[in-house]
GROMACS .gro file of C-alpha atoms in nm:
model
  353
    1UNK     CA    1   0.001   0.004  -0.008
    2UNK     CA    2   0.143   0.336  -0.097
    3UNK     CA    3   0.089   0.645   0.103
    4UNK     CA    4   0.047   0.971  -0.098
    5UNK     CA    5   0.327   1.214   0.006
    6UNK     CA    6   0.078   1.489   0.007
    7UNK     CA    7  -0.139   1.320   0.281
    8UNK     CA    8   0.172   1.180   0.460
    9UNK     CA    9   0.304   1.519   0.560
   10UNK     CA   10  -0.049   1.630   0.682
   11UNK     CA   11  -0.090   1.330   0.887
   12UNK     CA   12   0.254   1.369   1.036
   13UNK     CA   13   0.189   1.736   1.139
   14UNK     CA   14  -0.144   1.626   1.290
   15UNK     CA   15   0.025   1.354   1.492
   16UNK     CA   16   0.290   1.595   1.624
   17UNK     CA   17   0.022   1.854   1.740
   18UNK     CA   18  -0.194   1.586   1.916
   19UNK     CA   19   0.121   1.425   2.091
   20UNK     CA   20   0.233   1.780   2.208
   21UNK     CA   21  -0.116   1.856   2.347
   22UNK     CA   22  -0.131   1.529   2.516
   23UNK     CA   23   0.222   1.555   2.656
   24UNK     CA   24   0.155   1.903   2.791
   25UNK     CA   25  -0.170   1.797   2.964
   26UNK     CA   26  -0.015   1.501   3.113
   27UNK     CA   27   0.284   1.689   3.238
   28UNK     CA   28   0.051   1.960   3.387
   29UNK     CA   29  -0.147   1.680   3.560
   30UNK     CA   30   0.167   1.522   3.691
   31UNK     CA   31   0.301   1.850   3.819
   32UNK     CA   32  -0.041   1.930   3.991
   33UNK     CA   33  -0.026   1.571   4.143
   34UNK     CA   34   0.296   1.652   4.314
   35UNK     CA   35   0.187   1.985   4.472
   36UNK     CA   36   0.244   2.115   4.720
   37UNK     CA   37   0.618   2.130   4.729
   38UNK     CA   38   0.845   2.315   4.997
   39UNK     CA   39   1.212   2.397   5.004
   40UNK     CA   40   1.419   2.572   5.262
   41UNK     CA   41   1.789   2.664   5.279
   42UNK     CA   42   2.023   2.910   5.425
   43UNK     CA   43   2.127   3.191   5.197
   44UNK     CA   44   2.470   3.217   5.324
   45UNK     CA   45   2.764   2.987   5.324
   46UNK     CA   46   2.886   3.050   5.679
   47UNK     CA   47   2.711   3.083   6.025
   48UNK     CA   48   2.884   3.321   6.271
   49UNK     CA   49   2.795   3.320   6.638
   50UNK     CA   50   2.552   3.614   6.710
   51UNK     CA   51   2.551   3.727   6.336
   52UNK     CA   52   2.220   3.747   6.131
   53UNK     CA   53   2.183   3.475   5.883
   54UNK     CA   54   1.881   3.445   5.626
   55UNK     CA   55   1.682   3.126   5.581
   56UNK     CA   56   1.466   3.126   5.268
   57UNK     CA   57   1.141   2.914   5.253
   58UNK     CA   58   0.963   2.859   4.899
   59UNK     CA   59   0.614   2.696   4.887
   60UNK     CA   60   0.455   2.595   4.561
   61UNK     CA   61   0.090   2.512   4.569
   62UNK     CA   62  -0.248   2.530   4.401
   63UNK     CA   63  -0.377   2.894   4.383
   64UNK     CA   64  -0.705   2.808   4.574
   65UNK     CA   65  -0.523   2.687   4.894
   66UNK     CA   66  -0.486   2.914   5.201
   67UNK     CA   67  -0.118   2.921   5.314
   68UNK     CA   68   0.014   3.056   5.639
   69UNK     CA   69   0.398   3.077   5.715
   70UNK     CA   70   0.542   3.044   6.071
   71UNK     CA   71   0.567   3.368   6.260
   72UNK     CA   72   0.765   3.498   6.552
   73UNK     CA   73   0.578   3.269   6.804
   74UNK     CA   74   0.732   2.962   6.641
   75UNK     CA   75   1.018   2.784   6.823
   76UNK     CA   76   1.320   2.843   6.609
   77UNK     CA   77   1.567   2.668   6.828
   78UNK     CA   78   1.866   2.671   6.829
   79UNK     CA   79   1.813   3.001   6.654
   80UNK     CA   80   1.653   3.320   6.763
   81UNK     CA   81   1.393   3.494   6.534
   82UNK     CA   82   1.494   3.856   6.430
   83UNK     CA   83   1.248   3.943   6.155
   84UNK     CA   84   1.066   3.804   5.862
   85UNK     CA   85   1.050   3.938   5.501
   86UNK     CA   86   0.747   3.794   5.317
   87UNK     CA   87   0.696   3.828   4.947
   88UNK     CA   88   0.370   3.853   4.746
   89UNK     CA   89   0.226   3.545   4.601
   90UNK     CA   90   0.303   3.477   4.223
   91UNK     CA   91   0.066   3.271   4.022
   92UNK     CA   92   0.125   3.150   3.673
   93UNK     CA   93  -0.127   3.080   3.396
   94UNK     CA   94  -0.173   2.718   3.493
   95UNK     CA   95  -0.310   2.818   3.847
   96UNK     CA   96   0.012   2.719   4.038
   97UNK     CA   97   0.102   2.971   4.311
   98UNK     CA   98   0.435   3.031   4.472
   99UNK     CA   99   0.480   3.199   4.823
  100UNK     CA  100   0.826   3.271   4.969
  101UNK     CA  101   0.958   3.429   5.276
  102UNK     CA  102   1.302   3.507   5.421
  103UNK     CA  103   1.363   3.446   5.798
  104UNK     CA  104   1.640   3.641   5.958
  105UNK     CA  105   1.788   3.437   6.242
  106UNK     CA  106   2.080   3.441   6.468
  107UNK     CA  107   2.240   3.179   6.702
  108UNK     CA  108   2.453   3.194   7.011
  109UNK     CA  109   2.510   2.823   7.038
  110UNK     CA  110   2.870   2.689   7.007
  111UNK     CA  111   2.776   2.364   6.837
  112UNK     CA  112   2.996   2.291   6.523
  113UNK     CA  113   2.690   2.194   6.316
  114UNK     CA  114   2.333   2.353   6.372
  115UNK     CA  115   2.028   2.234   6.199
  116UNK     CA  116   1.686   2.384   6.116
  117UNK     CA  117   1.355   2.300   5.956
  118UNK     CA  118   1.055   2.518   5.934
  119UNK     CA  119   0.681   2.450   5.865
  120UNK     CA  120   0.415   2.590   5.626
  121UNK     CA  121   0.055   2.559   5.724
  122UNK     CA  122  -0.225   2.489   5.471
  123UNK     CA  123  -0.585   2.564   5.592
  124UNK     CA  124  -0.863   2.360   5.453
  125UNK     CA  125  -1.143   2.626   5.422
  126UNK     CA  126  -1.427   2.355   5.423
  127UNK     CA  127  -1.324   2.146   5.713
  128UNK     CA  128  -1.107   2.391   5.900
  129UNK     CA  129  -0.824   2.135   5.938
  130UNK     CA  130  -0.462   2.235   5.913
  131UNK     CA  131  -0.179   2.051   5.724
  132UNK     CA  132   0.190   2.110   5.807
  133UNK     CA  133   0.458   2.078   5.536
  134UNK     CA  134   0.811   2.099   5.673
  135UNK     CA  135   1.131   2.188   5.485
  136UNK     CA  136   1.409   1.940   5.454
  137UNK     CA  137   1.651   1.949   5.752
  138UNK     CA  138   1.913   2.228   5.667
  139UNK     CA  139   2.252   2.208   5.826
  140UNK     CA  140   2.516   2.474   5.863
  141UNK     CA  141   2.862   2.468   5.998
  142UNK     CA  142   2.933   2.725   6.263
  143UNK     CA  143   3.222   2.961   6.165
  144UNK     CA  144   3.370   3.096   6.491
  145UNK     CA  145   3.517   3.440   6.504
  146UNK     CA  146   3.845   3.291   6.629
  147UNK     CA  147   3.908   2.946   6.468
  148UNK     CA  148   4.068   2.669   6.640
  149UNK     CA  149   4.380   2.694   6.405
  150UNK     CA  150   4.422   3.068   6.489
  151UNK     CA  151   4.395   2.988   6.869
  152UNK     CA  152   4.668   2.722   6.837
  153UNK     CA  153   4.881   2.956   6.666
  154UNK     CA  154   4.845   3.221   6.928
  155UNK     CA  155   4.916   2.970   7.211
  156UNK     CA  156   5.235   2.855   7.030
  157UNK     CA  157   5.357   3.206   6.976
  158UNK     CA  158   5.289   3.312   7.323
  159UNK     CA  159   5.433   2.988   7.470
  160UNK     CA  160   5.129   2.947   7.684
  161UNK     CA  161   5.053   2.602   7.825
  162UNK     CA  162   4.728   2.496   7.990
  163UNK     CA  163   4.706   2.223   8.251
  164UNK     CA  164   4.391   2.050   8.333
  165UNK     CA  165   4.316   2.003   8.705
  166UNK     CA  166   3.981   1.865   8.783
  167UNK     CA  167   4.068   1.798   9.154
  168UNK     CA  168   3.785   1.931   9.385
  169UNK     CA  169   3.905   2.210   9.601
  170UNK     CA  170   3.683   2.280   9.905
  171UNK     CA  171   3.667   2.642  10.002
  172UNK     CA  172   3.568   2.704  10.356
  173UNK     CA  173   3.277   2.944  10.411
  174UNK     CA  174   3.371   3.251  10.603
  175UNK     CA  175   3.113   3.405  10.813
  176UNK     CA  176   3.172   3.779  10.911
  177UNK     CA  177   3.051   3.765  11.267
  178UNK     CA  178   3.171   4.114  11.356
  179UNK     CA  179   2.977   4.263  11.061
  180UNK     CA  180   2.673   4.075  11.159
  181UNK     CA  181   2.703   4.171  11.520
  182UNK     CA  182   2.739   4.546  11.424
  183UNK     CA  183   2.425   4.508  11.214
  184UNK     CA  184   2.225   4.371  11.501
  185UNK     CA  185   2.348   4.624  11.728
  186UNK     CA  186   2.263   4.915  11.486
  187UNK     CA  187   1.910   4.777  11.431
  188UNK     CA  188   1.862   4.718  11.816
  189UNK     CA  189   1.971   5.081  11.884
  190UNK     CA  190   1.747   5.204  11.601
  191UNK     CA  191   1.435   5.027  11.739
  192UNK     CA  192   1.505   5.155  12.082
  193UNK     CA  193   1.545   5.515  11.968
  194UNK     CA  194   1.233   5.489  11.752
  195UNK     CA  195   1.030   5.377  12.058
  196UNK     CA  196   1.189   5.649  12.280
  197UNK     CA  197   1.084   5.919  12.040
  198UNK     CA  198   0.772   5.794  11.890
  199UNK     CA  199   0.661   5.516  12.116
  200UNK     CA  200   0.429   5.743  12.335
  201UNK     CA  201   0.260   5.887  12.034
  202UNK     CA  202   0.210   5.540  11.886
  203UNK     CA  203   0.048   5.417  12.211
  204UNK     CA  204  -0.176   5.722  12.226
  205UNK     CA  205  -0.285   5.665  11.869
  206UNK     CA  206  -0.342   5.302  11.938
  207UNK     CA  207  -0.550   5.378  12.249
  208UNK     CA  208  -0.774   5.623  12.063
  209UNK     CA  209  -0.822   5.397  11.763
  210UNK     CA  210  -0.897   5.091  11.980
  211UNK     CA  211  -1.153   5.297  12.172
  212UNK     CA  212  -1.331   5.418  11.852
  213UNK     CA  213  -1.339   5.070  11.705
  214UNK     CA  214  -1.484   4.926  12.011
  215UNK     CA  215  -1.747   5.188  12.023
  216UNK     CA  216  -1.848   5.128  11.657
  217UNK     CA  217  -1.865   4.769  11.708
  218UNK     CA  218  -2.086   4.811  12.016
  219UNK     CA  219  -2.327   5.050  11.852
  220UNK     CA  220  -2.375   4.795  11.555
  221UNK     CA  221  -2.424   4.506  11.781
  222UNK     CA  222  -2.648   4.680  12.003
  223UNK     CA  223  -2.864   4.815  11.723
  224UNK     CA  224  -2.903   4.458  11.578
  225UNK     CA  225  -2.990   4.324  11.932
  226UNK     CA  226  -3.264   4.594  11.981
  227UNK     CA  227  -3.444   4.450  11.685
  228UNK     CA  228  -3.475   4.100  11.852
  229UNK     CA  229  -3.602   4.191  12.195
  230UNK     CA  230  -3.919   3.978  12.172
  231UNK     CA  231  -3.842   3.761  12.485
  232UNK     CA  232  -3.682   3.804  12.824
  233UNK     CA  233  -3.379   3.610  12.715
  234UNK     CA  234  -3.287   3.854  12.444
  235UNK     CA  235  -3.347   4.147  12.661
  236UNK     CA  236  -3.111   4.008  12.928
  237UNK     CA  237  -2.855   3.948  12.662
  238UNK     CA  238  -2.884   4.313  12.551
  239UNK     CA  239  -2.845   4.433  12.902
  240UNK     CA  240  -2.535   4.221  12.966
  241UNK     CA  241  -2.386   4.356  12.638
  242UNK     CA  242  -2.438   4.714  12.778
  243UNK     CA  243  -2.286   4.638  13.107
  244UNK     CA  244  -1.979   4.468  12.947
  245UNK     CA  245  -1.916   4.778  12.741
  246UNK     CA  246  -1.960   5.029  13.025
  247UNK     CA  247  -1.722   4.810  13.235
  248UNK     CA  248  -1.452   4.865  12.955
  249UNK     CA  249  -1.518   5.250  12.938
  250UNK     CA  250  -1.523   5.312  13.328
  251UNK     CA  251  -1.283   5.023  13.418
  252UNK     CA  252  -1.519   4.909  13.694
  253UNK     CA  253  -1.695   4.555  13.739
  254UNK     CA  254  -2.029   4.665  13.598
  255UNK     CA  255  -2.117   4.307  13.488
  256UNK     CA  256  -2.118   4.195  13.861
  257UNK     CA  257  -2.333   4.485  13.971
  258UNK     CA  258  -2.714   4.475  14.004
  259UNK     CA  259  -2.941   4.753  13.877
  260UNK     CA  260  -2.974   4.898  14.236
  261UNK     CA  261  -2.589   4.895  14.282
  262UNK     CA  262  -2.545   5.066  13.942
  263UNK     CA  263  -2.792   5.348  14.010
  264UNK     CA  264  -2.634   5.407  14.353
  265UNK     CA  265  -2.281   5.416  14.222
  266UNK     CA  266  -2.353   5.630  13.919
  267UNK     CA  267  -2.599   5.855  14.124
  268UNK     CA  268  -2.807   5.888  13.804
  269UNK     CA  269  -3.179   5.857  13.885
  270UNK     CA  270  -3.285   5.844  13.516
  271UNK     CA  271  -3.047   5.548  13.461
  272UNK     CA  272  -3.197   5.374  13.760
  273UNK     CA  273  -3.551   5.412  13.630
  274UNK     CA  274  -3.449   5.273  13.287
  275UNK     CA  275  -3.284   4.973  13.461
  276UNK     CA  276  -3.605   4.911  13.661
  277UNK     CA  277  -3.804   4.888  13.337
  278UNK     CA  278  -3.565   4.648  13.198
  279UNK     CA  279  -3.566   4.429  13.506
  280UNK     CA  280  -3.948   4.411  13.474
  281UNK     CA  281  -3.922   4.293  13.118
  282UNK     CA  282  -3.665   4.026  13.210
  283UNK     CA  283  -3.815   3.887  13.536
  284UNK     CA  284  -4.170   3.980  13.470
  285UNK     CA  285  -4.206   3.925  13.099
  286UNK     CA  286  -4.344   4.292  13.060
  287UNK     CA  287  -4.192   4.373  12.722
  288UNK     CA  288  -4.342   4.676  12.540
  289UNK     CA  289  -4.242   5.004  12.394
  290UNK     CA  290  -4.116   5.134  12.729
  291UNK     CA  291  -3.859   4.842  12.727
  292UNK     CA  292  -3.725   4.935  12.394
  293UNK     CA  293  -3.716   5.305  12.484
  294UNK     CA  294  -3.525   5.215  12.826
  295UNK     CA  295  -3.264   5.001  12.614
  296UNK     CA  296  -3.233   5.307  12.375
  297UNK     CA  297  -3.160   5.534  12.670
  298UNK     CA  298  -2.892   5.291  12.799
  299UNK     CA  299  -2.736   5.321  12.449
  300UNK     CA  300  -2.739   5.698  12.479
  301UNK     CA  301  -2.578   5.674  12.821
  302UNK     CA  302  -2.305   5.467  12.679
  303UNK     CA  303  -2.245   5.713  12.409
  304UNK     CA  304  -2.203   5.997  12.656
  305UNK     CA  305  -1.955   5.780  12.859
  306UNK     CA  306  -1.753   5.712  12.552
  307UNK     CA  307  -1.751   6.078  12.440
  308UNK     CA  308  -1.616   6.179  12.801
  309UNK     CA  309  -1.360   5.895  12.786
  310UNK     CA  310  -1.247   6.005  12.433
  311UNK     CA  311  -1.211   6.361  12.545
  312UNK     CA  312  -1.009   6.261  12.856
  313UNK     CA  313  -0.764   6.060  12.648
  314UNK     CA  314  -0.713   6.355  12.406
  315UNK     CA  315  -0.664   6.588  12.687
  316UNK     CA  316  -0.411   6.360  12.849
  317UNK     CA  317  -0.230   6.324  12.509
  318UNK     CA  318  -0.221   6.698  12.475
  319UNK     CA  319  -0.090   6.754  12.832
  320UNK     CA  320   0.185   6.479  12.771
  321UNK     CA  321   0.291   6.668  12.468
  322UNK     CA  322   0.293   7.004  12.630
  323UNK     CA  323   0.508   6.855  12.929
  324UNK     CA  324   0.736   6.694  12.676
  325UNK     CA  325   0.784   7.017  12.484
  326UNK     CA  326   0.842   7.199  12.809
  327UNK     CA  327   1.114   6.945  12.905
  328UNK     CA  328   1.282   6.995  12.573
  329UNK     CA  329   1.276   7.380  12.594
  330UNK     CA  330   1.417   7.356  12.934
  331UNK     CA  331   1.700   7.124  12.826
  332UNK     CA  332   1.772   7.371  12.544
  333UNK     CA  333   1.780   7.667  12.787
  334UNK     CA  334   2.010   7.484  13.020
  335UNK     CA  335   2.239   7.409  12.736
  336UNK     CA  336   2.244   7.778  12.629
  337UNK     CA  337   2.319   7.895  12.982
  338UNK     CA  338   2.594   7.645  13.025
  339UNK     CA  339   2.755   7.759  12.680
  340UNK     CA  340   2.726   8.128  12.792
  341UNK     CA  341   2.892   8.039  13.116
  342UNK     CA  342   3.180   7.869  12.947
  343UNK     CA  343   3.220   8.179  12.709
  344UNK     CA  344   3.222   8.418  12.995
  345UNK     CA  345   3.490   8.210  13.175
  346UNK     CA  346   3.717   8.205  12.866
  347UNK     CA  347   3.668   8.590  12.846
  348UNK     CA  348   3.770   8.650  13.207
  349UNK     CA  349   4.067   8.431  13.172
  350UNK     CA  350   4.186   8.637  12.882
  351UNK     CA  351   4.136   8.968  13.062
  352UNK     CA  352   4.317   8.838  13.368
  353UNK     CA  353   4.612   8.738  13.155
   0.00000   0.00000   0.00000
């Protein structure tokens, strides 16, 4: 069978076009099947301790994938992260995207060989899952500022010889007892002087604050107790609370006194009448408005005693302060007089000479 040359060349050209189209589609499909790909490498030949070194990461993927590179929160050990230079995504006509970034790192480790690999995260928008793709482990030899050969040459020139001695040498601990003793004495003297100059004022302030706090606590508890005087036991408890507080204010055993004894000792007829009303409520069960008013009068009596006691403490404090200032002034006057006498003696001695 003979083939016409005219049709032969036409069939050959058609066969080449079909083969080229098929090969291109197959290669594109094969390339898409291999995606994504990731590469990472150091961009410099040497790694110097403490110096910046770039590490470049290139990630090739389909254009519809969401890609996230590692940021400063990632653990770059044994390196330290300095900064990241990210580049825009480049996409070709076949829908293949290329993302790249350069990480600037530095290391202070003294290992001869240091390794690093970094991830790239691909986020699935439909499921929310995240896939990690790591670069190959990249190694880099550490280039010390002073090499071992240079160090050996320096040692040979200076004729320095190192001797290794691993024998444990125990160093006795020295306790500076004189210094500790001096510190303790200074602290003790400081505490004593503090209480000499400020102790009395501190005690006065403490007594006043304690008196005020006790009074406030009594007023609150007494007011809450007044709302519960529905039976003789509650009334008796309220009266006992009042006696205990007056005992603290007047420093007398009011809790052991009867109502008649309290009325006789205080010489207060109104107080005695109020105590009688309260006794009828406790022992006779006669609880009415008069009982509540009598207990309210006892509270007013306690407030008056507190105000008198507070005024006495303040007056006592002022008197003590005045006496202390007088003593200080008198000591100053005596010192001046003594100084004047010494000066007069010196003048007289010179005149006699």
